mmCIF file of C-alpha atoms in Angstrom:
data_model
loop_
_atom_site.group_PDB
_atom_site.id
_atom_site.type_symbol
_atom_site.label_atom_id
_atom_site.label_comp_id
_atom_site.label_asym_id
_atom_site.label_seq_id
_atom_site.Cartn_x
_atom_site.Cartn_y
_atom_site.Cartn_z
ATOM 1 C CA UNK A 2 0.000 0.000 0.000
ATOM 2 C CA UNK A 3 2.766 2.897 1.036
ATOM 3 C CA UNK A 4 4.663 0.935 -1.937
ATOM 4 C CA UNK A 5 1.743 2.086 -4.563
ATOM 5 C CA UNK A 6 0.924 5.388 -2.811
ATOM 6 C CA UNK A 7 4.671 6.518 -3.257
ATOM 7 C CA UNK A 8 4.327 5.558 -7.179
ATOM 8 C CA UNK A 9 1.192 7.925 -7.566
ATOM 9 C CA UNK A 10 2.668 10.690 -6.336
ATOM 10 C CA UNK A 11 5.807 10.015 -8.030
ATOM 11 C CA UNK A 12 3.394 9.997 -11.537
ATOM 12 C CA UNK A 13 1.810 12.999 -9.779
ATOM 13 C CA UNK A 14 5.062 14.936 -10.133
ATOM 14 C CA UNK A 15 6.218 13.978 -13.052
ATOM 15 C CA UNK A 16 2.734 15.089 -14.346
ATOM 16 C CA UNK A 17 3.005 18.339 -13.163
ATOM 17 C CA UNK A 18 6.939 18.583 -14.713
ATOM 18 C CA UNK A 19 6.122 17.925 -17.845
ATOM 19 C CA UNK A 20 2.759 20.406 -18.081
ATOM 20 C CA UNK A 21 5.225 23.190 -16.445
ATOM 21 C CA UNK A 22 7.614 21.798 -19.285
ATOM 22 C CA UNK A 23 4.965 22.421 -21.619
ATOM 23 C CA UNK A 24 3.970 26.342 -21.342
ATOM 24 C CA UNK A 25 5.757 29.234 -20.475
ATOM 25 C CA UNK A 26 4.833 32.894 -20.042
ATOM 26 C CA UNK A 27 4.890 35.760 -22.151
ATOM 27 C CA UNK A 28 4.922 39.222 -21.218
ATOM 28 C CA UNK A 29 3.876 41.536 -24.116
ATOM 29 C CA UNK A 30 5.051 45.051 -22.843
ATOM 30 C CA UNK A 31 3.173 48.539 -24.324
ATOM 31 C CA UNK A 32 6.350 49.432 -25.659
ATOM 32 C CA UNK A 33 6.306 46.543 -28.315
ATOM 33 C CA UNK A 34 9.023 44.088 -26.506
ATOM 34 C CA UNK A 35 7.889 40.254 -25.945
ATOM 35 C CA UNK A 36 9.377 38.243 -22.872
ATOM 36 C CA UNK A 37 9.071 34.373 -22.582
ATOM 37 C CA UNK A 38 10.090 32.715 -19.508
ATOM 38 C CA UNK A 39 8.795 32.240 -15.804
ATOM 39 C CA UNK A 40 6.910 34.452 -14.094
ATOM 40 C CA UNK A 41 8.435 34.463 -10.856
ATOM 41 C CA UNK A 42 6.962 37.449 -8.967
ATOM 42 C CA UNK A 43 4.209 39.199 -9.671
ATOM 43 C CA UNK A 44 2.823 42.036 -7.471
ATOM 44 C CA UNK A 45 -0.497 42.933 -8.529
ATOM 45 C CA UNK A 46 -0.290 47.126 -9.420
ATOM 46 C CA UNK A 47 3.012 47.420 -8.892
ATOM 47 C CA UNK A 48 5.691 44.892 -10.502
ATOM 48 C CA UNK A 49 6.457 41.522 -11.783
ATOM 49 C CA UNK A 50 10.028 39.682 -12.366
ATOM 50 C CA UNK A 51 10.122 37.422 -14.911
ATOM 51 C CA UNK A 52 13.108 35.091 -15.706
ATOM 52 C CA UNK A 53 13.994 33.639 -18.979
ATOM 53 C CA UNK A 54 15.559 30.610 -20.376
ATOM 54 C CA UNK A 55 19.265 31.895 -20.510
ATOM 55 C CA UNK A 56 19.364 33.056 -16.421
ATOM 56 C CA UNK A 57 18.189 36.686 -17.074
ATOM 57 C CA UNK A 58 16.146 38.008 -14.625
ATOM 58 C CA UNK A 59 13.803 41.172 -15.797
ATOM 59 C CA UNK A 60 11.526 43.672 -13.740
ATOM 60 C CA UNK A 61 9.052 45.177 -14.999
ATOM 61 C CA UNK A 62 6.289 47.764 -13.788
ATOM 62 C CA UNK A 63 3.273 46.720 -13.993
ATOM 63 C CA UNK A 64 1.669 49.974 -16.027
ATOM 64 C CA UNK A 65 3.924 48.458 -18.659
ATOM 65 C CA UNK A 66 2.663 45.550 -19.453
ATOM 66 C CA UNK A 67 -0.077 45.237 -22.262
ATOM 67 C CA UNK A 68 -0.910 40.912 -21.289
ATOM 68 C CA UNK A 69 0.641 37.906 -19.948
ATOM 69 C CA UNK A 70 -0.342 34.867 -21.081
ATOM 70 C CA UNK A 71 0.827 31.208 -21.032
ATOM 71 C CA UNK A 72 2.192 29.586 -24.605
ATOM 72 C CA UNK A 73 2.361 25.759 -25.279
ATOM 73 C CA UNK A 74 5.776 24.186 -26.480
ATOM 74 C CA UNK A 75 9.037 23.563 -24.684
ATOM 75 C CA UNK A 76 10.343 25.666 -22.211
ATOM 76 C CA UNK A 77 14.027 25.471 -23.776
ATOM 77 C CA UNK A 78 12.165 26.027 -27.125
ATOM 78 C CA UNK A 79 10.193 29.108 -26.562
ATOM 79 C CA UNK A 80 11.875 30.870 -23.739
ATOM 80 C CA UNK A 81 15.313 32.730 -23.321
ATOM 81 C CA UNK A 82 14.724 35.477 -25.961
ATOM 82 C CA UNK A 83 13.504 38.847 -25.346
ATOM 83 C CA UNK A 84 12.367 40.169 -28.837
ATOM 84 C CA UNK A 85 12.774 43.705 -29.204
ATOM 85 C CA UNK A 86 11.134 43.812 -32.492
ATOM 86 C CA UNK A 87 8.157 46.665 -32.840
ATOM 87 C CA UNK A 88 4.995 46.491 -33.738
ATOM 88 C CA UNK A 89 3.547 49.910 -34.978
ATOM 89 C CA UNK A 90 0.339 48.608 -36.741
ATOM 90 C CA UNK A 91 -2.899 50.232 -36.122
ATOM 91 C CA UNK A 92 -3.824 54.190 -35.328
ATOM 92 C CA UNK A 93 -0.872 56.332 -35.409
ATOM 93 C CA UNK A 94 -0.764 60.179 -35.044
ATOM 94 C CA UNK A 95 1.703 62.764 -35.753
ATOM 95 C CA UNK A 96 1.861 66.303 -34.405
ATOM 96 C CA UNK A 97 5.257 68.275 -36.360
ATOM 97 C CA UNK A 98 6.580 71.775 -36.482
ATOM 98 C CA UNK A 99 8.580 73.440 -38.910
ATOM 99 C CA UNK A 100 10.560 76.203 -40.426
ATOM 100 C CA UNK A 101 11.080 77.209 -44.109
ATOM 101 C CA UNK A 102 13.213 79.035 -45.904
ATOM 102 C CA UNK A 103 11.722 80.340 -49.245
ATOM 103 C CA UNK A 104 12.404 82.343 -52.216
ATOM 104 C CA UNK A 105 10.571 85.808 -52.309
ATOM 105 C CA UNK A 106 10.778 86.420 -48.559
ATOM 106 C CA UNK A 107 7.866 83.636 -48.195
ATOM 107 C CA UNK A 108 9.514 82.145 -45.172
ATOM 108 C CA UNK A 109 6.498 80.832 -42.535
ATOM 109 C CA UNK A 110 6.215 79.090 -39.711
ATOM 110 C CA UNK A 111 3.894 75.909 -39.601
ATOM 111 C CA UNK A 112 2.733 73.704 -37.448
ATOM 112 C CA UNK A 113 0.980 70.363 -38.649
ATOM 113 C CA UNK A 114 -1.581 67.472 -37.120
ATOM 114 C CA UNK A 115 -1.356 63.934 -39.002
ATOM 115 C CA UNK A 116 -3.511 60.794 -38.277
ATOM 116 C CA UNK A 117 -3.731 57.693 -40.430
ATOM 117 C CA UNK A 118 -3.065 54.137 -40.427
ATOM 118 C CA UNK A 119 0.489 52.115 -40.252
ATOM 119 C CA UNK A 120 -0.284 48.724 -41.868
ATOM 120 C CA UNK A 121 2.873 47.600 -40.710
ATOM 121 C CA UNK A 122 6.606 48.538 -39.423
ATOM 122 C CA UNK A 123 7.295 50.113 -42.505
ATOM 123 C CA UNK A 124 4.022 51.938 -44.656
ATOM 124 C CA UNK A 125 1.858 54.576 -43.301
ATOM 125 C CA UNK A 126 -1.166 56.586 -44.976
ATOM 126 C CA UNK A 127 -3.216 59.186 -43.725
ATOM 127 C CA UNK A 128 -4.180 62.640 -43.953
ATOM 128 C CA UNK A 129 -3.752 66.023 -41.859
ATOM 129 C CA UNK A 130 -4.327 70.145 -41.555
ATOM 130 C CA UNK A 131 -1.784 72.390 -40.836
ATOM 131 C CA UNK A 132 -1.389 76.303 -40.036
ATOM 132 C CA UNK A 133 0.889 78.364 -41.696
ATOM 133 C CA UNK A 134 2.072 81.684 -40.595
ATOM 134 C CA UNK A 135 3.776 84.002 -42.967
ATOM 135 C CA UNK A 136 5.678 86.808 -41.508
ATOM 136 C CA UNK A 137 5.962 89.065 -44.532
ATOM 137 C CA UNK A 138 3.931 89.594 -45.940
ATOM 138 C CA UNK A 139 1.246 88.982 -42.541
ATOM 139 C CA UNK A 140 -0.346 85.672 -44.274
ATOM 140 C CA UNK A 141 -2.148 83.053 -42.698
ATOM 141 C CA UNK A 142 -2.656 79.672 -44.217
ATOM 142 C CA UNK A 143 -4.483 76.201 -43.504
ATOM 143 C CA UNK A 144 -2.795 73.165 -45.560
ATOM 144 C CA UNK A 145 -4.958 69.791 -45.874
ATOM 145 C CA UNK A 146 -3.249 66.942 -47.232
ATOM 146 C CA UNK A 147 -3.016 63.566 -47.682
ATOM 147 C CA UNK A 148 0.227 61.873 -46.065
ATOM 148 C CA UNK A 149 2.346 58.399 -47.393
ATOM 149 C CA UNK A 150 5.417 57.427 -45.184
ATOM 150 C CA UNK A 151 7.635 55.218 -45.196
ATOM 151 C CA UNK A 152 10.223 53.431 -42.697
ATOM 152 C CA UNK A 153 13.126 52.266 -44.020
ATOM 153 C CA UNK A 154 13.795 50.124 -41.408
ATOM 154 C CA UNK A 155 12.074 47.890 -38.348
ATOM 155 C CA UNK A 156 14.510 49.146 -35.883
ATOM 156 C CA UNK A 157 14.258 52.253 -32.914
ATOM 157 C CA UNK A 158 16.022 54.262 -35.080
ATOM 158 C CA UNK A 159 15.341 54.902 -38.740
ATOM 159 C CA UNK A 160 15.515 56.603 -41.653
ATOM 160 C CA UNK A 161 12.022 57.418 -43.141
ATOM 161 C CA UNK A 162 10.434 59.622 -46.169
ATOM 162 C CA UNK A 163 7.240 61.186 -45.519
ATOM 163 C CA UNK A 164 5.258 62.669 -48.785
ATOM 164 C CA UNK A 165 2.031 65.077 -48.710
ATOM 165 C CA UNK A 166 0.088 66.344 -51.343
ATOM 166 C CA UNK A 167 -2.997 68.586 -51.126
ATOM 167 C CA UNK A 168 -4.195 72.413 -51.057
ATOM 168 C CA UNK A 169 -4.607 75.315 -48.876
ATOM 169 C CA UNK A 170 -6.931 77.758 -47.974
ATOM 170 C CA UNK A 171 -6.432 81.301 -46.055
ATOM 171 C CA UNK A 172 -5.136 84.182 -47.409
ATOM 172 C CA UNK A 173 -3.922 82.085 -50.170
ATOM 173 C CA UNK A 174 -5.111 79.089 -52.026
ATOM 174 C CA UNK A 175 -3.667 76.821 -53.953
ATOM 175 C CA UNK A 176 -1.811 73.577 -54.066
ATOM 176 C CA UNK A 177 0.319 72.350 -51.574
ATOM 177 C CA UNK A 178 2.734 69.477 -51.563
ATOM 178 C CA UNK A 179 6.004 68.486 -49.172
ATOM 179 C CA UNK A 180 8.667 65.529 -49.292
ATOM 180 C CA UNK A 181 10.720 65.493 -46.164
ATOM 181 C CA UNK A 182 13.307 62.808 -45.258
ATOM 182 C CA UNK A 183 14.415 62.200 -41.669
ATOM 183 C CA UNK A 184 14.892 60.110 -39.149
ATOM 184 C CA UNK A 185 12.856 58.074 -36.249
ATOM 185 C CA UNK A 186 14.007 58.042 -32.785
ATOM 186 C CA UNK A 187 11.547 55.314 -30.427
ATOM 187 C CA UNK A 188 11.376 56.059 -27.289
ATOM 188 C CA UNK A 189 8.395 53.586 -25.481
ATOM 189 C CA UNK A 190 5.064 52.365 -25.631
ATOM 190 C CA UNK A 191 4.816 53.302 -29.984
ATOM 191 C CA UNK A 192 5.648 56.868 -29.423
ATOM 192 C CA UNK A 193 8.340 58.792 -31.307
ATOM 193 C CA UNK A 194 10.790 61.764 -31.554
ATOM 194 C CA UNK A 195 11.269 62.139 -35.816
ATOM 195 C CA UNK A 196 13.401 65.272 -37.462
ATOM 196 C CA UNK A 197 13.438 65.931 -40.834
ATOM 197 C CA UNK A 198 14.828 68.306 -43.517
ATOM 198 C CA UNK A 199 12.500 68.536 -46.504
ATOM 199 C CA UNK A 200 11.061 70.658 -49.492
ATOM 200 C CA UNK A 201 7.943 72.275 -49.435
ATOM 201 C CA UNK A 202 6.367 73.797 -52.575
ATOM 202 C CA UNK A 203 3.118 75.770 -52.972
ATOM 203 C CA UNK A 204 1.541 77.226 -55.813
ATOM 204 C CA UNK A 205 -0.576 80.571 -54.126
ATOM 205 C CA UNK A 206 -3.458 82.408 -55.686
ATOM 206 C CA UNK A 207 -5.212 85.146 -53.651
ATOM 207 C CA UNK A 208 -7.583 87.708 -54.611
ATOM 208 C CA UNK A 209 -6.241 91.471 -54.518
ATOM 209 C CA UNK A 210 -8.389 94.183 -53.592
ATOM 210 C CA UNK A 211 -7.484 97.598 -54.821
ATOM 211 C CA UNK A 212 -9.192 100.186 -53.638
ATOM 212 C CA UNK A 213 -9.152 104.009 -55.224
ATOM 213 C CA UNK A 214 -11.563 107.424 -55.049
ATOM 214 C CA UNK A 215 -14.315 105.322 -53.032
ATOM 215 C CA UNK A 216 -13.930 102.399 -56.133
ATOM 216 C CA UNK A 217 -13.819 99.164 -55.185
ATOM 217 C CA UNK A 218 -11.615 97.051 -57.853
ATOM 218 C CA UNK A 219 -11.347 92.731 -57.325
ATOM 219 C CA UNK A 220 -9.073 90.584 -59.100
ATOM 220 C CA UNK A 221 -7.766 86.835 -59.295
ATOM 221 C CA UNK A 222 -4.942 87.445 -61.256
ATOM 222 C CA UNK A 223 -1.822 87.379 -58.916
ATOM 223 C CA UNK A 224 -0.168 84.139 -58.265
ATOM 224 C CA UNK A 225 3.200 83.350 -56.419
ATOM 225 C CA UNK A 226 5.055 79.952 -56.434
ATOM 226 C CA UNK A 227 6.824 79.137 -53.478
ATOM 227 C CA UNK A 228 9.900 76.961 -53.350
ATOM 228 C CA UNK A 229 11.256 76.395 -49.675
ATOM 229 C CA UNK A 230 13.696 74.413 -47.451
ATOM 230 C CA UNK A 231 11.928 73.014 -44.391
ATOM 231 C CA UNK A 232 13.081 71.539 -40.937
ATOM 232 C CA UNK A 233 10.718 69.535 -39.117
ATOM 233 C CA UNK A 234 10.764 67.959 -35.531
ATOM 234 C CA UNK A 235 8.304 66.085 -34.466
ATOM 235 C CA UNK A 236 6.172 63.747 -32.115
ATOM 236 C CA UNK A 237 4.868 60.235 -33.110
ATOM 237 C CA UNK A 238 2.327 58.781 -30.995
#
């Protein structure tokens, strides 16, 4: 009898070894960054340690982690790496602002709002509205565009073009279109710090009023093209 009851809980063990053998635990952070390994602490609100297949030993606060779950397979398999790979798909939102340089004394200030999609690492698409401010001569300006962008590379830091294309109203309308190239800087849970240098180019048609002896005189024929240097910083969230 003590013979047969030390044999089932031997089995007993060995059960539970080979189902602990079988699943391990994955922390997906906000930030992007998957863990697999053992959960060892876990401190509801506050922090969790988590130690993977190579020894490492990780601590984490709890605000961020997105989910932990448990994954079938070997434990030697599936644990020991901590992937740092990002994952940028869904929503994304830029806010930028700029400086150009432009022929004619057209320099302006401007200040832009972009939301779209980013279908993976790499392509975005979306659109945005901007304000312009021209300090001479005392123009104000709302761009509306549509945005493409691209990442060069999955990795924290990257080079990436960014096109728009679209018009403006204000003082002047017209068309309105900007290629910028730059470079992303990650810092944690999918946000962003991206400068650029780029060139913006607008083709402006305004209405001038001339006024003369209490005669009121309207016209649409002035026009100005605008060539300009800009440089961007921006945040990514």
């Amino acid at each position: 009898m003590r013979k047969t009851f030390f044999i089932v809980m031997m089995l007993f063990g060995i059960s539970l070894f080979v189902q602990a053998q079988g699943y391990v635990d994955v922390v997906y952070l906000k930030n992007g960054s998957i863990i697999r390994g053992h959960v060892i602490e876990q401190v509801p609100d506050e922090e969790l340690k988590i130690k993977t297949y190579d020894g490492s030993l990780f601590i984490y606060r709890m605000d961020e982690v997105e989910r932990i779950v448990k994954e079938g397979g070997t434990f030697r398999r599936r644990v020991g790496r901590v992937s740092n790979k990002l994952d940028l798909r869904g929503y994304k939102g830029f806010v930028d602002v700029g400086y150009s340089f432009a022929n004619a004394d057209f320099d302006f200030f401007e200040i832009t709002t972009t939301h779209g999609y980013q279908f993976n690492n790499h392509i975005f698409a979306g659109g945005g509205i901007g304000f312009q401010y021209f300090s001479d001569p005392d123009y104000k300006i709302v761009p509306i565009y549509a945005n493409f962008r691209f990442n060069f590379l999955n990795a924290k830091v990257t080079p990436y073009a960014d096109l728009r294309t679209g018009g403006t109203l204000g003082d002047y309308e017209g068309f309105y279109n900007s290629i910028s190239l730059g470079v992303r800087f990650t810092l944690k849970n999918r946000t962003a710090i991206n400068v650029a240098v780029g060139y913006t180019y607008q083709e402006l048609e305004y209405e001038y009023h001339y006024h003369r002896d209490g005669w009121d005189y309207y016209y649409w024929d002035n026009h100005e093209n605008v060539n300009a240097l800009t440089l961007k910083i921006g945040v990514e969230f």
